[in-house]
XYZ file of C-alpha atoms in Angstrom:
356
model
C -8.465 -3.436 -22.691
C -6.304 -5.324 -25.054
C -6.963 -4.430 -28.633
C -5.269 -7.502 -30.258
C -3.771 -10.931 -29.739
C -0.646 -11.388 -27.921
C 1.820 -14.327 -27.974
C 1.861 -14.405 -24.305
C -1.555 -15.841 -24.141
C -0.732 -18.828 -26.491
C 2.607 -19.465 -24.617
C 1.039 -19.442 -21.050
C -2.782 -20.296 -21.533
C -3.230 -21.426 -17.996
C -1.854 -18.189 -16.573
C -3.614 -15.725 -19.004
C -6.753 -17.153 -20.010
C -9.612 -15.588 -18.005
C -11.483 -18.833 -17.686
C -8.488 -20.483 -16.186
C -7.308 -17.736 -13.899
C -9.218 -18.804 -10.932
C -7.770 -22.219 -11.186
C -4.181 -20.830 -10.701
C -2.326 -22.246 -7.601
C -2.601 -19.882 -4.671
C 1.025 -19.039 -4.711
C 0.836 -17.630 -8.241
C -2.432 -15.738 -7.577
C -0.922 -14.062 -4.476
C 2.524 -13.449 -6.030
C 1.630 -10.046 -7.701
C -0.298 -8.947 -4.624
C 2.830 -9.569 -2.283
C 5.156 -8.002 -4.875
C 2.983 -4.844 -5.012
C 2.863 -4.683 -1.203
C 6.551 -4.676 -0.863
C 7.420 -2.554 -4.076
C 5.056 0.485 -3.155
C 6.704 1.377 0.084
C 10.224 0.708 -1.358
C 9.422 3.032 -4.167
C 7.860 5.645 -2.188
C 10.446 6.018 0.473
C 13.784 4.225 -0.597
C 14.054 4.569 -4.202
C 15.177 8.217 -4.188
C 17.591 7.961 -1.342
C 15.423 8.627 1.728
C 16.881 5.770 3.626
C 20.104 4.132 4.107
C 20.247 0.312 3.312
C 19.967 -0.695 6.970
C 16.509 1.116 7.107
C 15.037 -0.719 3.952
C 13.555 -3.657 5.868
C 11.828 -1.551 8.615
C 10.394 0.567 5.818
C 8.778 -2.372 4.192
C 7.437 -3.718 7.371
C 6.068 -0.592 8.846
C 4.882 1.378 5.686
C 4.061 -1.772 3.607
C 0.443 -1.904 4.815
C -0.316 1.570 4.113
C 1.483 2.319 0.835
C 1.282 -1.255 -0.292
C -2.355 -1.375 0.800
C -3.232 1.774 -1.083
C -1.490 0.758 -4.210
C -3.524 -2.458 -4.204
C -6.820 -0.697 -3.428
C -6.269 1.748 -6.238
C -5.369 -0.922 -8.698
C -8.287 -3.125 -7.892
C -10.630 -0.452 -7.976
C -9.756 0.670 -11.521
C -9.511 -3.002 -12.928
C -12.857 -3.815 -11.386
C -14.463 -0.684 -12.927
C -12.859 -1.614 -16.218
C -11.048 1.765 -16.243
C -7.693 2.664 -17.282
C -4.734 4.698 -16.262
C -6.810 7.984 -15.904
C -8.550 6.578 -13.045
C -5.499 5.133 -11.325
C -3.679 8.479 -11.614
C -6.573 10.330 -10.186
C -6.957 8.028 -7.369
C -3.243 8.136 -6.667
C -3.630 11.875 -6.456
C -6.450 11.353 -3.972
C -4.275 9.123 -1.920
C -1.467 11.579 -2.019
C -3.707 14.244 -0.658
C -5.208 11.826 1.995
C -1.834 10.731 3.162
C -0.075 14.070 3.251
C -3.161 16.149 4.401
C -5.142 13.896 6.882
C -2.787 10.986 7.851
C 0.740 12.370 8.661
C -0.464 15.931 7.832
C 2.988 16.852 6.575
C 1.222 19.163 4.153
C 0.201 21.473 6.877
C 2.917 20.765 9.411
C 5.748 23.379 8.768
C 7.905 21.706 11.164
C 7.568 18.257 9.665
C 11.042 18.092 8.221
C 12.923 19.969 11.029
C 14.211 16.754 12.607
C 15.541 15.372 9.478
C 18.379 16.311 7.042
C 16.005 18.172 4.923
C 15.378 20.958 7.647
C 17.147 23.500 5.179
C 14.164 23.119 2.703
C 11.860 25.015 4.935
C 12.631 28.517 3.525
C 12.017 27.472 -0.114
C 8.634 25.717 0.980
C 7.518 28.842 2.803
C 8.011 30.925 -0.476
C 5.006 29.277 -1.851
C 2.516 29.404 1.143
C -1.110 29.388 0.088
C -2.789 32.395 1.871
C -5.646 31.130 4.350
C -4.707 27.492 4.241
C -1.054 27.735 5.358
C 0.442 25.091 3.178
C 3.244 25.137 0.654
C 2.414 24.675 -2.861
C 5.792 23.372 -3.525
C 5.642 20.781 -0.878
C 2.142 19.836 -2.134
C 3.462 19.357 -5.645
C 6.428 17.241 -4.284
C 4.505 15.118 -1.917
C 1.383 14.482 -3.933
C 3.444 14.077 -7.127
C 5.729 11.515 -5.553
C 2.774 9.634 -4.197
C 1.379 9.488 -7.689
C 4.583 8.690 -9.689
C 6.467 6.378 -7.145
C 4.059 5.166 -4.620
C 1.378 4.011 -6.944
C 1.809 4.288 -10.640
C 5.352 2.914 -10.912
C 4.893 -0.173 -8.729
C 1.587 -1.002 -10.486
C 2.861 -0.743 -13.978
C 6.101 -2.910 -12.988
C 4.146 -5.755 -11.615
C 1.385 -5.808 -14.307
C 4.085 -5.906 -16.968
C 5.378 -9.095 -15.657
C 1.978 -10.597 -16.142
C 0.255 -11.706 -19.287
C -2.186 -9.352 -20.894
C -5.322 -11.082 -19.489
C -4.091 -11.019 -15.910
C -2.788 -7.579 -16.389
C -6.080 -6.156 -16.724
C -8.233 -8.298 -14.385
C -8.672 -8.045 -10.716
C -6.306 -10.111 -8.564
C -8.245 -10.242 -5.334
C -11.809 -11.320 -4.284
C -13.953 -9.624 -1.899
C -12.312 -11.305 1.083
C -9.027 -10.412 -0.113
C -9.978 -6.707 -0.660
C -11.413 -6.857 2.910
C -8.082 -7.929 4.264
C -6.001 -5.317 2.236
C -8.543 -2.644 3.192
C -8.015 -3.529 6.856
C -4.195 -3.414 6.373
C -4.384 -0.110 4.992
C -6.544 1.275 7.567
C -4.291 -0.066 10.413
C -1.188 1.098 8.572
C -2.537 4.625 8.203
C -3.873 4.575 12.001
C -0.127 3.482 13.077
C 1.285 6.514 11.134
C -1.464 9.015 12.570
C -0.789 7.885 16.049
C 2.957 7.337 16.058
C 5.215 10.107 17.380
C 7.407 9.808 14.382
C 4.515 9.762 11.879
C 2.101 12.754 12.497
C 4.727 14.173 14.977
C 2.038 15.406 17.394
C 0.713 17.909 14.921
C -2.884 18.418 14.278
C -4.284 20.549 11.491
C -6.979 23.156 11.866
C -10.537 22.145 10.900
C -10.409 24.498 7.911
C -7.159 22.642 6.711
C -8.657 19.173 7.247
C -11.962 19.967 5.621
C -10.093 21.321 2.542
C -8.011 18.110 2.304
C -11.222 15.854 2.759
C -13.056 17.741 0.087
C -10.340 17.534 -2.427
C -9.814 13.793 -1.926
C -13.501 13.316 -2.408
C -13.396 15.418 -5.472
C -10.593 13.554 -6.959
C -12.162 10.135 -6.234
C -15.671 11.435 -7.844
C -13.759 12.357 -11.034
C -11.858 9.121 -11.034
C -14.824 6.908 -11.085
C -16.629 8.877 -13.857
C -17.979 6.455 -16.554
C -16.061 8.140 -19.206
C -12.733 6.570 -18.164
C -14.381 3.132 -18.820
C -14.782 3.520 -22.515
C -11.892 3.074 -24.758
C -11.518 5.964 -27.374
C -10.899 5.250 -30.950
C -7.297 4.951 -32.201
C -5.777 7.739 -34.294
C -4.082 6.678 -37.513
C -0.769 8.323 -36.587
C 1.787 5.884 -35.082
C 3.225 6.345 -31.551
C 7.015 7.027 -31.082
C 9.483 4.414 -29.712
C 8.703 3.632 -26.052
C 11.841 5.259 -24.943
C 10.788 8.408 -26.176
C 7.605 8.400 -24.068
C 9.558 8.625 -20.903
C 11.313 11.823 -21.889
C 8.591 14.145 -20.993
C 8.410 12.697 -17.343
C 12.307 13.106 -16.995
C 11.844 16.939 -18.203
C 9.414 17.517 -15.468
C 11.734 16.175 -12.792
C 14.647 18.009 -14.036
C 12.784 21.296 -14.759
C 10.555 21.425 -11.685
C 13.388 22.823 -9.379
C 14.978 25.428 -11.774
C 13.480 28.427 -9.961
C 12.286 28.981 -6.409
C 9.154 30.456 -5.286
C 6.079 31.052 -7.457
C 7.707 31.255 -10.708
C 9.205 27.801 -10.273
C 5.807 26.519 -9.388
C 4.345 27.880 -12.630
C 7.142 26.114 -14.574
C 6.756 22.822 -12.711
C 2.835 22.848 -13.178
C 3.216 23.812 -16.820
C 5.678 21.171 -17.541
C 3.543 18.602 -15.820
C 0.346 19.623 -17.720
C 2.402 19.328 -21.003
C 3.862 16.026 -20.173
C 0.524 14.660 -19.139
C -0.999 15.823 -22.423
C 1.628 14.363 -24.555
C 1.372 10.992 -22.701
C -2.445 10.980 -23.294
C -2.119 12.026 -26.949
C 0.319 9.159 -27.602
C -1.598 6.596 -25.747
C -4.525 7.122 -28.195
C -2.402 6.436 -31.393
C -1.798 3.097 -33.116
C 0.963 1.168 -31.743
C 0.658 2.027 -28.224
C 1.589 -0.828 -26.047
C 2.483 -1.945 -22.624
C 6.117 -1.191 -23.195
C 5.161 2.460 -23.700
C 2.974 2.295 -20.500
C 6.111 0.714 -18.705
C 8.428 3.613 -19.825
C 5.815 6.241 -18.962
C 5.176 4.759 -15.714
C 8.830 4.153 -14.508
C 10.615 7.079 -16.034
C 10.153 8.943 -12.683
C 11.480 6.065 -10.695
C 14.625 5.925 -12.845
C 15.041 9.563 -12.393
C 14.492 9.286 -8.632
C 16.905 6.412 -8.460
C 19.674 8.355 -10.562
C 19.522 11.235 -8.028
C 19.581 9.017 -5.057
C 23.366 9.593 -4.990
C 23.067 13.399 -4.473
C 20.489 13.445 -1.744
C 20.938 12.607 1.952
C 18.659 10.165 3.917
C 16.308 11.480 6.250
C 18.277 10.578 9.341
C 22.048 10.701 9.580
C 23.798 7.575 8.351
C 27.552 6.513 7.922
C 28.933 7.184 4.314
C 29.135 3.293 3.832
C 25.494 2.822 4.747
C 24.287 5.822 2.565
C 26.283 4.561 -0.391
C 25.239 1.052 -0.041
C 21.653 2.114 0.006
C 22.168 4.196 -3.164
C 23.849 1.305 -4.912
C 20.987 -1.072 -3.770
C 18.488 1.323 -5.285
C 20.330 1.233 -8.625
C 20.491 -2.456 -8.673
C 16.874 -3.042 -7.629
C 15.660 -0.367 -10.173
C 17.538 -1.867 -13.013
C 16.615 -5.294 -11.984
C 12.815 -4.870 -11.911
C 12.596 -2.552 -14.818
C 14.999 -4.482 -16.958
C 13.067 -7.687 -15.988
C 9.790 -6.229 -16.859
C 11.148 -4.921 -20.192
C 12.565 -8.330 -20.963
C 9.394 -10.024 -20.125
C 7.469 -7.732 -22.568
C 9.981 -7.959 -25.301
C 9.956 -11.694 -25.121
C 6.103 -11.879 -25.275
C 5.853 -9.655 -28.283
C 7.465 -6.722 -30.159
C 4.435 -4.627 -29.266
C 1.996 -5.710 -26.676
C -1.192 -3.780 -27.470
C -3.310 -2.285 -24.773
C -6.455 -0.218 -25.003
C -6.421 3.632 -25.373
C -5.878 5.182 -21.847
């Protein structure tokens, strides 16, 4: 929760005062909801070069209900509980396991990428198979990690950064709206589960499905613990400049593929633990603000967009369409992150938020 005043509230009282938020025009109340519904699927599947430019619109149409719906449900759950980013990250991890383990079941399907331009990654994935459950820890790290960073956290922090501090931390939807979004998410997930290009006719074993379901429930249970709803006291030491906060996230992305096999996974998991610990430590210090949250939440998106030029899309595409998609990724990424940074900088040199 905010720990101090912010000029945005004074500049836009009708938009940011909790008492007046319910009187906002319907268009303004729905704008962040629609933006998150569109940004989540784009970040999840397009921002790293997974699709050429002519596939962007179908991705938004067919995957928006599932990815966008999940991002909204996670965001609304955390804000209604009065919880911070630990809850959002844990719920994002639960969604990643749910998506890869129970919906499209890519986590357990060794043939999942065989009909794409990533078929050659199968050998590297099989080098980290978990005995008994027959899934690749490398693919689990990539699938779930990308859902945490790209599908959920980056879109939420971007849309919230465009809003004033009061709307940023308040729910956007009432119960009817939540019901609609919940139905959209379920329908979108059912579409992927039943579609030939979604689950690809594969069905995991009962043991694999039970493992994924138990892991999802465990992550959700931890995410809703009361401890995440109580801000911790600030430490006296001041936080670094916001741009430094994104460096550990970039290091995780660059260092996670240094070595194949189990040694590579040890490095990747260790780097992720150190990066998470650093961000958690910095977030408890004086001066931590929304610009720090923005950089930490979008550093992975920036890195993914930078590498989009080096990876092929899932399906073969003409060089012109692939390059146009990569350029569009750069333009969109710079526009949304730059716009959010400008919005926060115009509002205040440091927009305070609660320890998270």
